[in-house]
Amino acid sequence: MKSLEELKRIREEAKKLTQIRKGDHGTKIVVGMGTCGIAAGARQVMTAILDELQKRNITDVIVTQTGCIGFCKYEPLIDVYKPGQPKVTYVNLTPEMAREIVVKHIINNQVIEKWVVPNS
């Protein structure tokens, strides 16, 4: 660190990273990436989500991962968090389904009920 400006820049970058981890803004997609999820195709699902978001130039969505949540028979799965709405969990996904979720749920705010596990 060589100057006050550099310190301010580092501080702002750290604040942005902290906000991303907290998920305080926008939509958040969490992909189950435990070994069960990866074996079932979670990596391809995550890649499809990231690719679809990039193709559509959507930058206000956070895509992150988690470990096994105990729903191994439903893998690959994702949780979608939108501000002011309950969490939606999509299960038994393929990359094509993940792309459709981006279009219908993330962009057009339409939950695809037939792929959802109800919240208990």
PDB file of C-alpha atoms in Angstrom:
ATOM      1  CA  MET A   1       0.000   0.000   0.000  1.00  0.00           C
ATOM      2  CA  LYS A   2       1.494   3.227  -1.143  1.00  0.00           C
ATOM      3  CA  SER A   3      -1.163   5.902  -0.866  1.00  0.00           C
ATOM      4  CA  LEU A   4      -4.435   6.950   0.745  1.00  0.00           C
ATOM      5  CA  GLU A   5      -6.213   6.463  -2.603  1.00  0.00           C
ATOM      6  CA  GLU A   6      -5.005   2.883  -2.797  1.00  0.00           C
ATOM      7  CA  LEU A   7      -6.253   2.253   0.749  1.00  0.00           C
ATOM      8  CA  LYS A   8      -9.675   3.696  -0.178  1.00  0.00           C
ATOM      9  CA  ARG A   9      -9.834   1.487  -3.281  1.00  0.00           C
ATOM     10  CA  ILE A  10      -9.004  -1.618  -1.246  1.00  0.00           C
ATOM     11  CA  ARG A  11     -11.644  -0.654   1.317  1.00  0.00           C
ATOM     12  CA  GLU A  12     -14.330  -0.267  -1.369  1.00  0.00           C
ATOM     13  CA  GLU A  13     -13.423  -3.626  -2.920  1.00  0.00           C
ATOM     14  CA  ALA A  14     -13.643  -5.300   0.492  1.00  0.00           C
ATOM     15  CA  LYS A  15     -17.054  -3.710   1.120  1.00  0.00           C
ATOM     16  CA  LYS A  16     -18.360  -5.025  -2.219  1.00  0.00           C
ATOM     17  CA  LEU A  17     -17.128  -8.535  -1.437  1.00  0.00           C
ATOM     18  CA  THR A  18     -18.768  -8.414   1.984  1.00  0.00           C
ATOM     19  CA  GLN A  19     -22.082  -7.333   0.443  1.00  0.00           C
ATOM     20  CA  ILE A  20     -21.935 -10.194  -2.077  1.00  0.00           C
ATOM     21  CA  ARG A  21     -21.383 -12.735   0.704  1.00  0.00           C
ATOM     22  CA  LYS A  22     -24.253 -11.301   2.736  1.00  0.00           C
ATOM     23  CA  GLY A  23     -26.544 -11.361  -0.283  1.00  0.00           C
ATOM     24  CA  ASP A  24     -27.977  -8.013   0.720  1.00  0.00           C
ATOM     25  CA  HIS A  25     -28.956  -7.059  -2.785  1.00  0.00           C
ATOM     26  CA  GLY A  26     -30.672  -8.523  -5.812  1.00  0.00           C
ATOM     27  CA  THR A  27     -31.314 -12.129  -6.636  1.00  0.00           C
ATOM     28  CA  LYS A  28     -29.187 -14.986  -5.387  1.00  0.00           C
ATOM     29  CA  ILE A  29     -28.930 -18.486  -6.863  1.00  0.00           C
ATOM     30  CA  VAL A  30     -27.345 -21.180  -4.704  1.00  0.00           C
ATOM     31  CA  VAL A  31     -26.271 -24.383  -6.436  1.00  0.00           C
ATOM     32  CA  GLY A  32     -25.914 -27.572  -4.396  1.00  0.00           C
ATOM     33  CA  MET A  33     -22.346 -28.662  -5.078  1.00  0.00           C
ATOM     34  CA  GLY A  34     -21.813 -31.468  -2.600  1.00  0.00           C
ATOM     35  CA  THR A  35     -20.305 -34.640  -4.008  1.00  0.00           C
ATOM     36  CA  CYS A  36     -23.834 -35.948  -4.571  1.00  0.00           C
ATOM     37  CA  GLY A  37     -24.736 -32.837  -6.546  1.00  0.00           C
ATOM     38  CA  ILE A  38     -21.565 -32.884  -8.612  1.00  0.00           C
ATOM     39  CA  ALA A  39     -22.062 -36.578  -9.398  1.00  0.00           C
ATOM     40  CA  ALA A  40     -25.617 -35.821 -10.548  1.00  0.00           C
ATOM     41  CA  GLY A  41     -24.574 -32.931 -12.821  1.00  0.00           C
ATOM     42  CA  ALA A  42     -24.533 -29.813 -10.632  1.00  0.00           C
ATOM     43  CA  ARG A  43     -21.392 -28.495 -12.298  1.00  0.00           C
ATOM     44  CA  GLN A  44     -23.113 -28.511 -15.705  1.00  0.00           C
ATOM     45  CA  VAL A  45     -26.190 -26.854 -14.167  1.00  0.00           C
ATOM     46  CA  MET A  46     -24.070 -24.094 -12.623  1.00  0.00           C
ATOM     47  CA  THR A  47     -22.225 -23.578 -15.915  1.00  0.00           C
ATOM     48  CA  ALA A  48     -25.548 -23.293 -17.772  1.00  0.00           C
ATOM     49  CA  ILE A  49     -26.825 -20.703 -15.276  1.00  0.00           C
ATOM     50  CA  LEU A  50     -23.662 -18.614 -15.526  1.00  0.00           C
ATOM     51  CA  ASP A  51     -23.670 -18.886 -19.322  1.00  0.00           C
ATOM     52  CA  GLU A  52     -27.323 -17.873 -19.612  1.00  0.00           C
ATOM     53  CA  LEU A  53     -26.834 -14.892 -17.291  1.00  0.00           C
ATOM     54  CA  GLN A  54     -23.802 -13.801 -19.272  1.00  0.00           C
ATOM     55  CA  LYS A  55     -25.563 -14.226 -22.640  1.00  0.00           C
ATOM     56  CA  ARG A  56     -28.369 -12.002 -21.406  1.00  0.00           C
ATOM     57  CA  ASN A  57     -25.967  -9.521 -19.810  1.00  0.00           C
ATOM     58  CA  ILE A  58     -27.543  -9.935 -16.367  1.00  0.00           C
ATOM     59  CA  THR A  59     -25.092  -8.696 -13.775  1.00  0.00           C
ATOM     60  CA  ASP A  60     -27.204  -8.191 -10.645  1.00  0.00           C
ATOM     61  CA  VAL A  61     -27.599 -11.893  -9.826  1.00  0.00           C
ATOM     62  CA  ILE A  62     -25.270 -13.639  -7.431  1.00  0.00           C
ATOM     63  CA  VAL A  63     -24.520 -17.283  -8.205  1.00  0.00           C
ATOM     64  CA  THR A  64     -22.895 -19.196  -5.411  1.00  0.00           C
ATOM     65  CA  GLN A  65     -22.626 -22.765  -4.182  1.00  0.00           C
ATOM     66  CA  THR A  66     -23.242 -24.792  -1.090  1.00  0.00           C
ATOM     67  CA  GLY A  67     -22.429 -28.296   0.064  1.00  0.00           C
ATOM     68  CA  CYS A  68     -24.822 -31.180   0.519  1.00  0.00           C
ATOM     69  CA  ILE A  69     -28.089 -30.178   2.201  1.00  0.00           C
ATOM     70  CA  GLY A  70     -29.361 -33.749   2.586  1.00  0.00           C
ATOM     71  CA  PHE A  71     -31.641 -33.850  -0.471  1.00  0.00           C
ATOM     72  CA  CYS A  72     -29.263 -36.093  -2.411  1.00  0.00           C
ATOM     73  CA  LYS A  73     -32.033 -37.861  -4.308  1.00  0.00           C
ATOM     74  CA  TYR A  74     -33.157 -34.474  -5.703  1.00  0.00           C
ATOM     75  CA  GLU A  75     -29.756 -33.421  -7.066  1.00  0.00           C
ATOM     76  CA  PRO A  76     -28.878 -31.363  -8.937  1.00  0.00           C
ATOM     77  CA  LEU A  77     -30.788 -28.649  -7.127  1.00  0.00           C
ATOM     78  CA  ILE A  78     -30.707 -24.892  -6.733  1.00  0.00           C
ATOM     79  CA  ASP A  79     -32.241 -22.379  -4.356  1.00  0.00           C
ATOM     80  CA  VAL A  80     -33.427 -19.055  -5.779  1.00  0.00           C
ATOM     81  CA  TYR A  81     -33.678 -16.081  -3.426  1.00  0.00           C
ATOM     82  CA  LYS A  82     -35.416 -12.965  -4.727  1.00  0.00           C
ATOM     83  CA  PRO A  83     -35.884  -9.925  -2.520  1.00  0.00           C
ATOM     84  CA  GLY A  84     -39.264  -9.911  -0.770  1.00  0.00           C
ATOM     85  CA  GLN A  85     -40.146 -13.449  -1.918  1.00  0.00           C
ATOM     86  CA  PRO A  86     -39.839 -16.855  -0.242  1.00  0.00           C
ATOM     87  CA  LYS A  87     -36.957 -19.137  -1.215  1.00  0.00           C
ATOM     88  CA  VAL A  88     -37.725 -21.446  -4.150  1.00  0.00           C
ATOM     89  CA  THR A  89     -35.918 -24.794  -4.437  1.00  0.00           C
ATOM     90  CA  TYR A  90     -35.720 -26.403  -7.876  1.00  0.00           C
ATOM     91  CA  VAL A  91     -34.778 -30.082  -8.044  1.00  0.00           C
ATOM     92  CA  ASN A  92     -33.644 -32.803 -10.460  1.00  0.00           C
ATOM     93  CA  LEU A  93     -32.328 -30.184 -12.860  1.00  0.00           C
ATOM     94  CA  THR A  94     -30.635 -30.449 -16.209  1.00  0.00           C
ATOM     95  CA  PRO A  95     -28.634 -27.657 -17.838  1.00  0.00           C
ATOM     96  CA  GLU A  96     -31.601 -26.963 -20.138  1.00  0.00           C
ATOM     97  CA  MET A  97     -33.957 -26.625 -17.166  1.00  0.00           C
ATOM     98  CA  ALA A  98     -31.476 -24.281 -15.469  1.00  0.00           C
ATOM     99  CA  ARG A  99     -31.470 -22.047 -18.543  1.00  0.00           C
ATOM    100  CA  GLU A 100     -35.271 -21.995 -18.511  1.00  0.00           C
ATOM    101  CA  ILE A 101     -35.267 -21.017 -14.820  1.00  0.00           C
ATOM    102  CA  VAL A 102     -33.045 -18.052 -15.652  1.00  0.00           C
ATOM    103  CA  VAL A 103     -35.464 -16.906 -18.338  1.00  0.00           C
ATOM    104  CA  LYS A 104     -38.762 -17.563 -16.565  1.00  0.00           C
ATOM    105  CA  HIS A 105     -37.985 -17.079 -12.877  1.00  0.00           C
ATOM    106  CA  ILE A 106     -34.996 -14.747 -12.756  1.00  0.00           C
ATOM    107  CA  ILE A 107     -35.968 -12.487 -15.646  1.00  0.00           C
ATOM    108  CA  ASN A 108     -39.780 -12.812 -15.884  1.00  0.00           C
ATOM    109  CA  ASN A 109     -40.488 -13.545 -12.205  1.00  0.00           C
ATOM    110  CA  GLN A 110     -42.485 -16.724 -12.976  1.00  0.00           C
ATOM    111  CA  VAL A 111     -41.815 -19.681 -10.683  1.00  0.00           C
ATOM    112  CA  ILE A 112     -41.842 -23.008 -12.561  1.00  0.00           C
ATOM    113  CA  GLU A 113     -43.950 -24.906 -10.032  1.00  0.00           C
ATOM    114  CA  LYS A 114     -43.559 -28.363 -11.571  1.00  0.00           C
ATOM    115  CA  TRP A 115     -39.820 -28.386 -10.693  1.00  0.00           C
ATOM    116  CA  VAL A 116     -40.174 -26.991  -7.157  1.00  0.00           C
ATOM    117  CA  VAL A 117     -39.990 -28.650  -3.758  1.00  0.00           C
ATOM    118  CA  PRO A 118     -42.473 -26.874  -1.491  1.00  0.00           C
ATOM    119  CA  ASN A 119     -40.995 -25.059   1.512  1.00  0.00           C
ATOM    120  CA  SER A 120     -41.922 -26.678   4.781  1.00  0.00           C
TER     121      SER A 120
END
